[in-house]
Short mmCIF file of C-alpha atoms and ligand atoms in Angstrom, two decimals:
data_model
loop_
_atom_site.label_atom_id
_atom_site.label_comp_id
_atom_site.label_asym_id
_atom_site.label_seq_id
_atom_site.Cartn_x
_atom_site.Cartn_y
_atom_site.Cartn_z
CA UNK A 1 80.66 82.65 160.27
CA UNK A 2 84.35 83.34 160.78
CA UNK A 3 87.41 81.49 162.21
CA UNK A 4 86.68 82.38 166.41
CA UNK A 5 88.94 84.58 167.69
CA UNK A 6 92.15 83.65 169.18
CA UNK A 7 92.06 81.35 166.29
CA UNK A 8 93.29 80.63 162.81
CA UNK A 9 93.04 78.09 159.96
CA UNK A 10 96.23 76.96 158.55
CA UNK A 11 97.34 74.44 156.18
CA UNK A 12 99.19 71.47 157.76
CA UNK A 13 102.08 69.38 155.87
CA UNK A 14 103.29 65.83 156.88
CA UNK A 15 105.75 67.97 159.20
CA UNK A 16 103.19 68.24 161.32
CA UNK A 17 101.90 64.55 161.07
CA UNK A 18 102.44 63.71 165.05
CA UNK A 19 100.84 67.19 166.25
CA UNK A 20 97.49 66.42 164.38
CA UNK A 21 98.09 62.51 165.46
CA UNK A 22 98.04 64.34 169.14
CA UNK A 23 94.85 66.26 168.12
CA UNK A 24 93.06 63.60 166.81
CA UNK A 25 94.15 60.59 169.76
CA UNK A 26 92.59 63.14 172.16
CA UNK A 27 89.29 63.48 170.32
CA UNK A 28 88.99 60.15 169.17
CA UNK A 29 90.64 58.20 172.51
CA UNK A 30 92.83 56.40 171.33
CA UNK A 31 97.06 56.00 171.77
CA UNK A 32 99.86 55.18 169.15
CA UNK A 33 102.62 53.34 170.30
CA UNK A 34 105.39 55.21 168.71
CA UNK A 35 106.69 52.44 166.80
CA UNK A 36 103.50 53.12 164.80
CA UNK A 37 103.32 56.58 164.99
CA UNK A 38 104.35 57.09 161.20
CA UNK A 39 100.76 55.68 159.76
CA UNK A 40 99.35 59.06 159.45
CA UNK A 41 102.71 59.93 156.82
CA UNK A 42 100.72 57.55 154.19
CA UNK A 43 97.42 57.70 154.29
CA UNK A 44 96.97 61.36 155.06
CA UNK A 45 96.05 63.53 152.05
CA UNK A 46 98.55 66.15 152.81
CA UNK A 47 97.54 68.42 149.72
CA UNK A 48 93.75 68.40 151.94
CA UNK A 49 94.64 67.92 154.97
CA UNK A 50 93.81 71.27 157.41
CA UNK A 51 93.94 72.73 160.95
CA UNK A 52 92.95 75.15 163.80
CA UNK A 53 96.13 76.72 165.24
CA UNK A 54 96.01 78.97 168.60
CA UNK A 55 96.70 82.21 167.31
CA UNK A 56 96.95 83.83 170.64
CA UNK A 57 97.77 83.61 174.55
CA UNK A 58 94.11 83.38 175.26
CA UNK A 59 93.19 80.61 173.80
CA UNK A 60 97.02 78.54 174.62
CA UNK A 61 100.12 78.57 173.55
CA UNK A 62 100.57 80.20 170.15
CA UNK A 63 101.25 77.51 167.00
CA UNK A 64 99.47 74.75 168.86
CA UNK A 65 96.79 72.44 166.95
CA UNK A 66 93.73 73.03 168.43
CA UNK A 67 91.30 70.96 166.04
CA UNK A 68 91.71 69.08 162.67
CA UNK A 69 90.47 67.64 159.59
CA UNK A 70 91.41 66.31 155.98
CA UNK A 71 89.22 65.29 152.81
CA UNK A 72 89.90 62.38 150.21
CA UNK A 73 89.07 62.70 146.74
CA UNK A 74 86.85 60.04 145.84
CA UNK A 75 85.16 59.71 142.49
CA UNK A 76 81.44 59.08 143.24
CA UNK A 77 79.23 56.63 141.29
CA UNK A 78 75.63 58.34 141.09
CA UNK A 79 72.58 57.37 139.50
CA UNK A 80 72.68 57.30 135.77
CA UNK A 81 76.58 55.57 135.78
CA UNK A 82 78.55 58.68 136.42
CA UNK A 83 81.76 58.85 138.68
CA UNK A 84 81.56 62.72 140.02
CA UNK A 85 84.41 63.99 141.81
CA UNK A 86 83.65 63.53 145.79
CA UNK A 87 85.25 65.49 148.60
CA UNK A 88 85.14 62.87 151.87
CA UNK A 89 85.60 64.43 154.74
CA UNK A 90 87.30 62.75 156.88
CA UNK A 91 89.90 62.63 160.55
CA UNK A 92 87.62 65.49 162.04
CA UNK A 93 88.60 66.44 165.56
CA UNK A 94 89.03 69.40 168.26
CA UNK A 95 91.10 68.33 171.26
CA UNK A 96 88.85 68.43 174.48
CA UNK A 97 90.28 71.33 175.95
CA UNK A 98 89.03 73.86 173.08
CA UNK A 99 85.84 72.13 172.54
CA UNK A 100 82.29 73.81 171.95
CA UNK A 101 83.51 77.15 170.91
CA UNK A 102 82.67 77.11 167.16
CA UNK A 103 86.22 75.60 165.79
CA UNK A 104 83.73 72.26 164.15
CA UNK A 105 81.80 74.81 162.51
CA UNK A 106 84.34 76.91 161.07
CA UNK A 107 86.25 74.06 159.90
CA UNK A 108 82.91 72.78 158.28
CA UNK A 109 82.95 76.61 156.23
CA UNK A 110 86.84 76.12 155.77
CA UNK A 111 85.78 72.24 154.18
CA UNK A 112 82.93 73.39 152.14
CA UNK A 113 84.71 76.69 150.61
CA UNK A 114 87.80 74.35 149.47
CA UNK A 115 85.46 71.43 148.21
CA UNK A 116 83.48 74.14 145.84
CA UNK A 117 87.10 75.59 144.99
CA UNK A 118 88.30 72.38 143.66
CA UNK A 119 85.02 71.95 141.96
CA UNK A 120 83.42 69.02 144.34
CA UNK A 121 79.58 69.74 143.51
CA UNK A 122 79.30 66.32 147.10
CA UNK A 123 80.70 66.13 150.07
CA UNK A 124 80.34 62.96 151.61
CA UNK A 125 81.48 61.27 155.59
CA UNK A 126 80.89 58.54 157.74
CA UNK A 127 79.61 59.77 161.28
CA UNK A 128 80.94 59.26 164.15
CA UNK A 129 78.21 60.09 165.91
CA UNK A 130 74.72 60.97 163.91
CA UNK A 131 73.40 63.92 165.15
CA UNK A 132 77.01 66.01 164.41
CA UNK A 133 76.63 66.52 160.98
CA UNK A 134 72.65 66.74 160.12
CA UNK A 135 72.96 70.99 161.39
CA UNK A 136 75.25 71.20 158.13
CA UNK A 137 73.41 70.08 155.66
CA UNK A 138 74.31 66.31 155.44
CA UNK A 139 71.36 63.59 155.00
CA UNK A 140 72.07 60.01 155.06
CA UNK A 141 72.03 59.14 151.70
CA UNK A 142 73.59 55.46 152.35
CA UNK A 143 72.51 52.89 154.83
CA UNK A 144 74.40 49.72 155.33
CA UNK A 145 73.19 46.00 156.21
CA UNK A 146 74.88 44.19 158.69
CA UNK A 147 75.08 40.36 158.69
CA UNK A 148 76.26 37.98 161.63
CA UNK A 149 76.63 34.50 159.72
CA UNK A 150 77.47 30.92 161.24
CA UNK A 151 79.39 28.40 160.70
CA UNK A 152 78.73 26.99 156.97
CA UNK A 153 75.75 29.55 156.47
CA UNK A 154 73.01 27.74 153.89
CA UNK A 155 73.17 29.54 150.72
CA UNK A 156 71.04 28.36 147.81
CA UNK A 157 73.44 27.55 145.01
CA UNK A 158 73.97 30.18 142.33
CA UNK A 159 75.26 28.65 138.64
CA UNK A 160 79.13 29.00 138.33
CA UNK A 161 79.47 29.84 142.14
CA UNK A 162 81.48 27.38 143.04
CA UNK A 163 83.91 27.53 140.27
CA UNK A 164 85.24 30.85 140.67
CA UNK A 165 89.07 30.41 142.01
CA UNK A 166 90.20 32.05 145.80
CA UNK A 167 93.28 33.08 147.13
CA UNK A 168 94.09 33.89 150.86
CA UNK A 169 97.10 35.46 152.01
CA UNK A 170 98.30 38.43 154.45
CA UNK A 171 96.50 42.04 152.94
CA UNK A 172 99.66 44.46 151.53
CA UNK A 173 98.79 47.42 149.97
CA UNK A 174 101.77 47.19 147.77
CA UNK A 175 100.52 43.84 146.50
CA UNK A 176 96.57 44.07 146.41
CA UNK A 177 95.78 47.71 146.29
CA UNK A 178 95.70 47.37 142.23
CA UNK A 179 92.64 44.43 142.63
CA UNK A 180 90.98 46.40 144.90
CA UNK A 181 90.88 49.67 142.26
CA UNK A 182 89.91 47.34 139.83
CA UNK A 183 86.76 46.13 141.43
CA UNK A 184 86.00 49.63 142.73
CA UNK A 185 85.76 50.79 139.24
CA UNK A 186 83.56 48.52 137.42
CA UNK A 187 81.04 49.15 140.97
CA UNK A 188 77.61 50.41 139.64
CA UNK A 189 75.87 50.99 142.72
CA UNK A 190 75.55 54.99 143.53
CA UNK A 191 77.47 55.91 146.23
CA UNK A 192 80.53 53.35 145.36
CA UNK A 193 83.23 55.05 145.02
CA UNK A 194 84.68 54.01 141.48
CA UNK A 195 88.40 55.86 141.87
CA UNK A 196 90.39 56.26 145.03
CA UNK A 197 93.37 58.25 146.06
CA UNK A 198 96.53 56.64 146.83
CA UNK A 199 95.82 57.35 150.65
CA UNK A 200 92.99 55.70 150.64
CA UNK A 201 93.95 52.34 149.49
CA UNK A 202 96.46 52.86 152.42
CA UNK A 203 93.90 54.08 154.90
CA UNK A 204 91.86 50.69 153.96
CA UNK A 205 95.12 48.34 154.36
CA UNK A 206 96.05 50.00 157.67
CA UNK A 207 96.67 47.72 160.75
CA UNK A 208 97.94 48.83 163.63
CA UNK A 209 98.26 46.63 166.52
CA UNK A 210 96.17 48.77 168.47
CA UNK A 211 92.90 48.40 166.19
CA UNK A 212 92.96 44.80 166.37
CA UNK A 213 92.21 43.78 169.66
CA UNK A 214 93.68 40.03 170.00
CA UNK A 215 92.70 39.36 166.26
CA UNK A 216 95.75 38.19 163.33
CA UNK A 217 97.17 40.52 161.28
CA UNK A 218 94.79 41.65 158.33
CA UNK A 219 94.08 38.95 155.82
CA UNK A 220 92.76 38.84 152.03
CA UNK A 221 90.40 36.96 149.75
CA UNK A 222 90.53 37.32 146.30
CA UNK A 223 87.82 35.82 144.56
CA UNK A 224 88.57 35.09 140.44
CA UNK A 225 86.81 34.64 137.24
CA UNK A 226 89.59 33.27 135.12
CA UNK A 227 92.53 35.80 136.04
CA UNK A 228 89.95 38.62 136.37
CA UNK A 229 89.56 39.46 139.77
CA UNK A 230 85.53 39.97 140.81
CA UNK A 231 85.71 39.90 144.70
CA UNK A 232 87.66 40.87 147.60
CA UNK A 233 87.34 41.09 151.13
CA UNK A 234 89.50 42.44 153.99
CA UNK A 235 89.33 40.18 157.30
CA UNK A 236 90.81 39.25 160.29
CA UNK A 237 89.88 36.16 162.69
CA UNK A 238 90.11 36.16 166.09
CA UNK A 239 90.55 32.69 168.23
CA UNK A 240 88.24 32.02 171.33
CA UNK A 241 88.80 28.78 173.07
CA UNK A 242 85.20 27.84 175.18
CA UNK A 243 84.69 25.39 177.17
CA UNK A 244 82.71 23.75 174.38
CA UNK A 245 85.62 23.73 171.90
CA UNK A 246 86.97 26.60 169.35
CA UNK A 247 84.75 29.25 168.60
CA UNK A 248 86.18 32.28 166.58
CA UNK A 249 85.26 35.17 164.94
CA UNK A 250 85.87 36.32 161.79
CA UNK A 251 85.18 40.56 161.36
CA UNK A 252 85.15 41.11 157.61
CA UNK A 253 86.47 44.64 157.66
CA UNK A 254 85.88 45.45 154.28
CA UNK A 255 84.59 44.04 150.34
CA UNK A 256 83.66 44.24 147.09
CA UNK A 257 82.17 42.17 144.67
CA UNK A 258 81.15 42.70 141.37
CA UNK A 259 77.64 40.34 141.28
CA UNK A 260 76.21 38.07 143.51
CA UNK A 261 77.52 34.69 142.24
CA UNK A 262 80.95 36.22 143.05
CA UNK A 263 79.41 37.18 146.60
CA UNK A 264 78.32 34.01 147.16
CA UNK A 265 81.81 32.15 146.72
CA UNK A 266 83.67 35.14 148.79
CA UNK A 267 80.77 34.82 151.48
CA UNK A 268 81.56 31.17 151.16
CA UNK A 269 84.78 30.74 151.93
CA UNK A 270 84.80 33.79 155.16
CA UNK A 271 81.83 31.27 156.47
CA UNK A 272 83.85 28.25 156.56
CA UNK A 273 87.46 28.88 158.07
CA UNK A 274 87.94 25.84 160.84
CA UNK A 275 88.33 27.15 164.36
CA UNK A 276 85.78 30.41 164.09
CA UNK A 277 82.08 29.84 164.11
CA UNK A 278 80.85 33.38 163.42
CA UNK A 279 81.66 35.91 160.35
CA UNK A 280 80.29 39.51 160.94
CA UNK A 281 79.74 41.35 157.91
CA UNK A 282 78.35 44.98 156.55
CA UNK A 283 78.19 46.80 153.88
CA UNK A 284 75.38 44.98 152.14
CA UNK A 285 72.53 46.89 150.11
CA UNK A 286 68.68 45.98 151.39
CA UNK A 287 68.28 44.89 147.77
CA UNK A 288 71.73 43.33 147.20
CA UNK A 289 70.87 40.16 145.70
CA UNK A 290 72.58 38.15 147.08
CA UNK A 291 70.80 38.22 150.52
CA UNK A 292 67.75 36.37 148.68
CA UNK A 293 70.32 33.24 148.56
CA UNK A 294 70.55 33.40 152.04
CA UNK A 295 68.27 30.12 153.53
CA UNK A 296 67.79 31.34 156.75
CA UNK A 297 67.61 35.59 156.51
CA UNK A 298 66.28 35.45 160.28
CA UNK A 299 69.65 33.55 161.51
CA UNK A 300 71.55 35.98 159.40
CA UNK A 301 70.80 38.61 162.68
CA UNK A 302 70.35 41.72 159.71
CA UNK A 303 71.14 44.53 161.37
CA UNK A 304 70.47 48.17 159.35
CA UNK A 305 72.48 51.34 160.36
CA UNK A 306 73.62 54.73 158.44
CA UNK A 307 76.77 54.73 156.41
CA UNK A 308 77.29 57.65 153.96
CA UNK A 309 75.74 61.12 154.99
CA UNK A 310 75.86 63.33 151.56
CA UNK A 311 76.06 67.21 151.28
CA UNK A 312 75.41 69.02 147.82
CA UNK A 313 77.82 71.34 147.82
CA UNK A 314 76.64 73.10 144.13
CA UNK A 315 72.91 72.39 143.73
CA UNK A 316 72.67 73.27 139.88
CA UNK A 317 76.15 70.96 139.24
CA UNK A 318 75.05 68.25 141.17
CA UNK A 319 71.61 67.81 140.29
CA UNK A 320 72.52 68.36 136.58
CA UNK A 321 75.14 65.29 137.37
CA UNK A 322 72.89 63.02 137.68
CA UNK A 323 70.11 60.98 135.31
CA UNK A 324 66.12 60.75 136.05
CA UNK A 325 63.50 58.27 135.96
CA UNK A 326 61.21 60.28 134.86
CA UNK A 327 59.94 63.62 133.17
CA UNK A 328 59.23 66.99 135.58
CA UNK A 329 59.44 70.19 135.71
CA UNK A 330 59.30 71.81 139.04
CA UNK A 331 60.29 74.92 140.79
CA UNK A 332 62.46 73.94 144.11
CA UNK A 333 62.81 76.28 146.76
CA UNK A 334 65.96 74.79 148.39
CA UNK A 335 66.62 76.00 151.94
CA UNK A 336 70.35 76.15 152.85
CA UNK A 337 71.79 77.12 156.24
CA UNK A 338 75.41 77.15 155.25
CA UNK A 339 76.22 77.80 151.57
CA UNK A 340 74.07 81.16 150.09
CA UNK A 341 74.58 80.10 146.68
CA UNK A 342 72.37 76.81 146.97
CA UNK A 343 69.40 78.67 148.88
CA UNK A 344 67.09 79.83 146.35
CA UNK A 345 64.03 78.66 143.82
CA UNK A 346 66.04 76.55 141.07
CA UNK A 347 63.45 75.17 137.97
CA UNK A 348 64.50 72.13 137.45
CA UNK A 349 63.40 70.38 133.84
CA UNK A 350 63.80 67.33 133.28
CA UNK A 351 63.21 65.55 129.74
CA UNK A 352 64.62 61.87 128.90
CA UNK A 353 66.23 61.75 132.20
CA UNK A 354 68.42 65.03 132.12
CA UNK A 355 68.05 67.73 134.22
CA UNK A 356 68.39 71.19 133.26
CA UNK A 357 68.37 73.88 136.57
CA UNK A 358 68.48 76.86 136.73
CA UNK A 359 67.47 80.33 139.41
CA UNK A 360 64.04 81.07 138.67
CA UNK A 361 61.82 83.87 140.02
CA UNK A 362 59.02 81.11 139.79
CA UNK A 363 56.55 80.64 142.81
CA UNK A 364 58.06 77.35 144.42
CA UNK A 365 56.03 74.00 143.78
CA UNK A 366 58.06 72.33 146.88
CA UNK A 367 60.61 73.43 149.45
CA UNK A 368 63.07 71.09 150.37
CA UNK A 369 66.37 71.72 152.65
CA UNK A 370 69.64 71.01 151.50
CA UNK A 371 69.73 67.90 154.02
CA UNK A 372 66.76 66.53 152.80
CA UNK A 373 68.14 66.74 149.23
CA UNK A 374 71.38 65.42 149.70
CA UNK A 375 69.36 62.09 151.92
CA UNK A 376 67.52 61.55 148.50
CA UNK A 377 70.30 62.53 145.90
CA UNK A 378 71.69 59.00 145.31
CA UNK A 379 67.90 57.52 145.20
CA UNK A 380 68.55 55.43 148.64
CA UNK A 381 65.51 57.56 150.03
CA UNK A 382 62.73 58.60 148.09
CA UNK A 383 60.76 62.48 147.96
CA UNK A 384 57.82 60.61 149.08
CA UNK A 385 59.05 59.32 152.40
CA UNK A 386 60.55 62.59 153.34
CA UNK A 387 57.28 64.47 152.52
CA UNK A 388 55.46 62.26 154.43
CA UNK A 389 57.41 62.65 157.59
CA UNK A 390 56.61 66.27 157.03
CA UNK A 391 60.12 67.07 155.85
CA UNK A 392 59.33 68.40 152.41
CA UNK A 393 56.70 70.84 151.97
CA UNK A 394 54.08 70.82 148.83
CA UNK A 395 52.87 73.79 147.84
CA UNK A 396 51.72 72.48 144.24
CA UNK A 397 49.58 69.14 144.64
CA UNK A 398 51.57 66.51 142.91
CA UNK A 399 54.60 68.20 143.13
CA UNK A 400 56.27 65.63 145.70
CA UNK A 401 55.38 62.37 143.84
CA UNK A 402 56.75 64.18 140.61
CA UNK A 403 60.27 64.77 141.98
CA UNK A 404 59.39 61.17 144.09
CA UNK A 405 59.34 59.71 140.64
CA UNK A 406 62.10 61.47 138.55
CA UNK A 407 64.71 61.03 141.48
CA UNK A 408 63.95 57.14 142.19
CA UNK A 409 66.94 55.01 141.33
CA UNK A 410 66.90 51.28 139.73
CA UNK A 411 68.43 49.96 142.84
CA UNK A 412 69.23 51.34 146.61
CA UNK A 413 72.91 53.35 146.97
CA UNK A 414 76.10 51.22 148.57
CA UNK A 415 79.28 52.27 150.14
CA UNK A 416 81.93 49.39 151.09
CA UNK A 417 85.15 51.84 152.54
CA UNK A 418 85.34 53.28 155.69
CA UNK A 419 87.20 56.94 155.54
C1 COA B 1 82.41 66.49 167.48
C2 COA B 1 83.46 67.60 167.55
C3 COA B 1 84.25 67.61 166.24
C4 COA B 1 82.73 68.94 167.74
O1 COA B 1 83.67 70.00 167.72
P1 COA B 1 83.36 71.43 168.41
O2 COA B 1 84.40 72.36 167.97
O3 COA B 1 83.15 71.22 169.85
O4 COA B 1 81.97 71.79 167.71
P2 COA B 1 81.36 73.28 167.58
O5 COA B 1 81.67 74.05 168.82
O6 COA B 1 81.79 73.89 166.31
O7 COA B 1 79.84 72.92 167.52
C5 COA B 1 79.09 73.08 166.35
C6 COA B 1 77.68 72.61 166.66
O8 COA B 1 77.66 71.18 166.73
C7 COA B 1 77.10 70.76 167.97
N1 COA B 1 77.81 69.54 168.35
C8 COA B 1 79.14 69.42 168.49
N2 COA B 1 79.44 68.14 168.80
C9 COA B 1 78.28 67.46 168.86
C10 COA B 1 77.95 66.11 169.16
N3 COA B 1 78.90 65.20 169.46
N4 COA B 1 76.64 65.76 169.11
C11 COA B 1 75.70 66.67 168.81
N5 COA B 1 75.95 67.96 168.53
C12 COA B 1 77.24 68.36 168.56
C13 COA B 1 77.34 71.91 168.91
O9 COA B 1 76.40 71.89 169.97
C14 COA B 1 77.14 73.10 167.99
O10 COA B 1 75.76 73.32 167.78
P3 COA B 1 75.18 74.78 167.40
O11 COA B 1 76.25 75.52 166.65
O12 COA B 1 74.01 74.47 166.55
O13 COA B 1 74.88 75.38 168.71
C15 COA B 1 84.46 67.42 168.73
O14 COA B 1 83.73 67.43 169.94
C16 COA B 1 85.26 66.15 168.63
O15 COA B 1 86.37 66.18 168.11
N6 COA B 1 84.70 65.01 169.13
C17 COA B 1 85.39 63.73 169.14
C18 COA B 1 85.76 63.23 167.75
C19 COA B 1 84.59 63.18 166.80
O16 COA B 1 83.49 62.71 167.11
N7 COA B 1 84.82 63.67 165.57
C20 COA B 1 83.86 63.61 164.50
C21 COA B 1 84.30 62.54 163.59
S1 COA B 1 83.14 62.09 162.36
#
């Protein structure tokens, strides 16, 4: 599909930080005071960042923004231990008044044409709402837990828990952004992103006054082995005075942690700040170990939503990324609405958990769509349950619990940034 008409897609430097800022506060709701209004100047990745400008009198006034978006480069863990090169997509909006004519789609072409130029086999997002993206080819590859914790939660002890040293102090950027990489990187989970871009480390320190609605100013802990850093979490608390005496919250923005004895002392300490009697916190794997040192899962209110939707970009690249659990060799009819290049029968053979692909003229043994493939790429959902809701089609018996088998990871997919 092309750019619609009366349209065209542009580049956009920081020059032209506060028009997108306008695009974006319309689409999103929000306002900037304009003490604040420079945020976008740091955490926007200007080298990515992209726009719809009214190219003619019938669609507005020439050289306005019309709809925007931007992409960070993360490098991607993914099963096997690799960190792939990522493009997230990212500050997606059309202003209201040119809504619904086609500028989200093209900007989705414009997105996927520059990720494949820059040689980003994934695309990954966060949602704003879930139906949006699913028409383009993304499947949610990530869910996240959600915990709401009292008070002192009961944790069965873990040996060496409770010697690990913590820090708190006001978040900066400047001063943490360097513990925060390091964790990232040594995170094995697929879907963690292992290296960040300078804007994001800003995008996860940003506070602005409007975002925090009556809470403190964002706060760190830094949990320690020695001086080796092994757990961090972003957090702010926010003081509510009942009539039965102080009862706060504390909204853990944000963590990391390298295993679950260091989870245990950072969960710890955000349970047990005086004055706040509830600590909301995501992010958590269904397998993460450390929710089987929880006493009381039931109080822990585990709530499960989507996190990271995934789109293969380059089928052949990105499936040869990756490593297998087991041996198959299968003909895959991919179906792809969006990128030509993808939708064909690839064989893929795999031997000692590498994949070789390649086009084949082969009679397919299964058909799967690019979103169903991108939903299973990381290993958070398997082949099986998406043939079983009818979403992947055998056409060779056993086909589905062969690709089931070679695709299942050792543990379910995480993501811990928002972007
Ligand atoms: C969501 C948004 C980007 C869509 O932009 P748009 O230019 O109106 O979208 P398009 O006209 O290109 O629509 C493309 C398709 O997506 C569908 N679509 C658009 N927004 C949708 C939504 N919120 N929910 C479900 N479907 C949606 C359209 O119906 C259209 O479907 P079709 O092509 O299959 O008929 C825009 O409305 C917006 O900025 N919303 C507020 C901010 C936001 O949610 N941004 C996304 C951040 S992750």
């Amino acid at each position: 599909m092309s750019t619609p008409s009366g349209y065209r897609r542009i580049s956009v430097d920081s020059s032209r930080s506060r028009e997108i800022l306008h695009v974006d506060s319309f689409a999103f709701a929000f306002t900037v005071p304009a003490k604040d209004e420079d945020f976008l100047d740091r955490m926007m990745p200007w080298d990515r960042a992209r726009a719809i400008e009214v190219a003619d009198e019938s669609r507005g006034t020439p050289g306005t923004l019309a709809a925007v978006h931007a992409s960070f480069a993360f490098g991607m863990r993914i099963p096997g231990g690799a960190v792939v090169p990522t493009s997230g997509l990212t500050w997606v909006g059309v202003h209201p008044g040119h809504r619904r004519r086609g500028l989200l789609r093209d900007m989705i072409d414009d997105h996927f044409e520059r990720s494949l130029a820059r040689g980003e086999a994934i695309s990954v997002l966060i949602a704003a709402e879930t139906e949006i993206y699913q028409r383009f080819g993304y499947g949610l590859a990530v869910t996240d837990c959600h915990l709401e914790l009292g008070r002192g939660v009961g944790l069965r002890d873990i040996a060496g828990s409770s010697e690990l040293h913590v820090e708190v102090d006001t978040a900066s950027a400047d001063k943490h952004g360097t513990i925060i990489r390091e964790v990232q990187a040594q995170a094995q989970r697929p879907g963690m992103f292992a290296t960040l871009a300078p804007q994001t480390i800003a995008d996860t320190f940003m506070d602005l006054e409007i975002d925090r609605d009556g809470a403190e100013e964002l706060r760190i802990v830094i949990v320690r082995e020695g001086a080796r850093p092994v757990a961090w979490a972003l957090f702010q608390r926010k003081l509510d005075w009942t009539p039965s005496g102080p009862a706060g919250k504390v909204r853990v923005r944000t963590w990391g942690a390298l295993d679950a004895k260091a989870t245990h002392r950072l969960v710890s300490v955000l349970c047990d700040f005086d004055l706040m009697s509830t600590t909301s916190m995501g992010s958590f794997a269904s397998d993460d170990p450390f929710l089987t040192l929880l006493k009381d899962i039931r109080g822990a209110k585990v709530a499960v939503k989507d996190k990271l939707w995934l789109r293969i970009l380059d089928v052949k690249a990105a499936l040869e990324a990756r490593t297998y659990s087991a041996d198959a060799d299968l003909a895959l009819a991919i179906t792809d609405d969006q990128l030509e290049a993808n939708a064909r029968t690839w064989r893929a053979t795999i031997t000692n958990g590498a994949a070789i692909v390649s086009a084949t003229t082969d009679a397919p043994d299964l058909t799967i769509a690019a979103q169903e493939l991108g939903a299973a790429y990381l290993g958070g959902t398997s082949i099986i349950q998406l043939h079983g809701a009818g979403l992947v089609t055998e056409h060779t018996q056993g086909a589905a619990t062969a690709l089931s088998n070679a695709m299942a990871g050792q543990g379910q997919p995480a993501s811990n940034l928002y972007f």
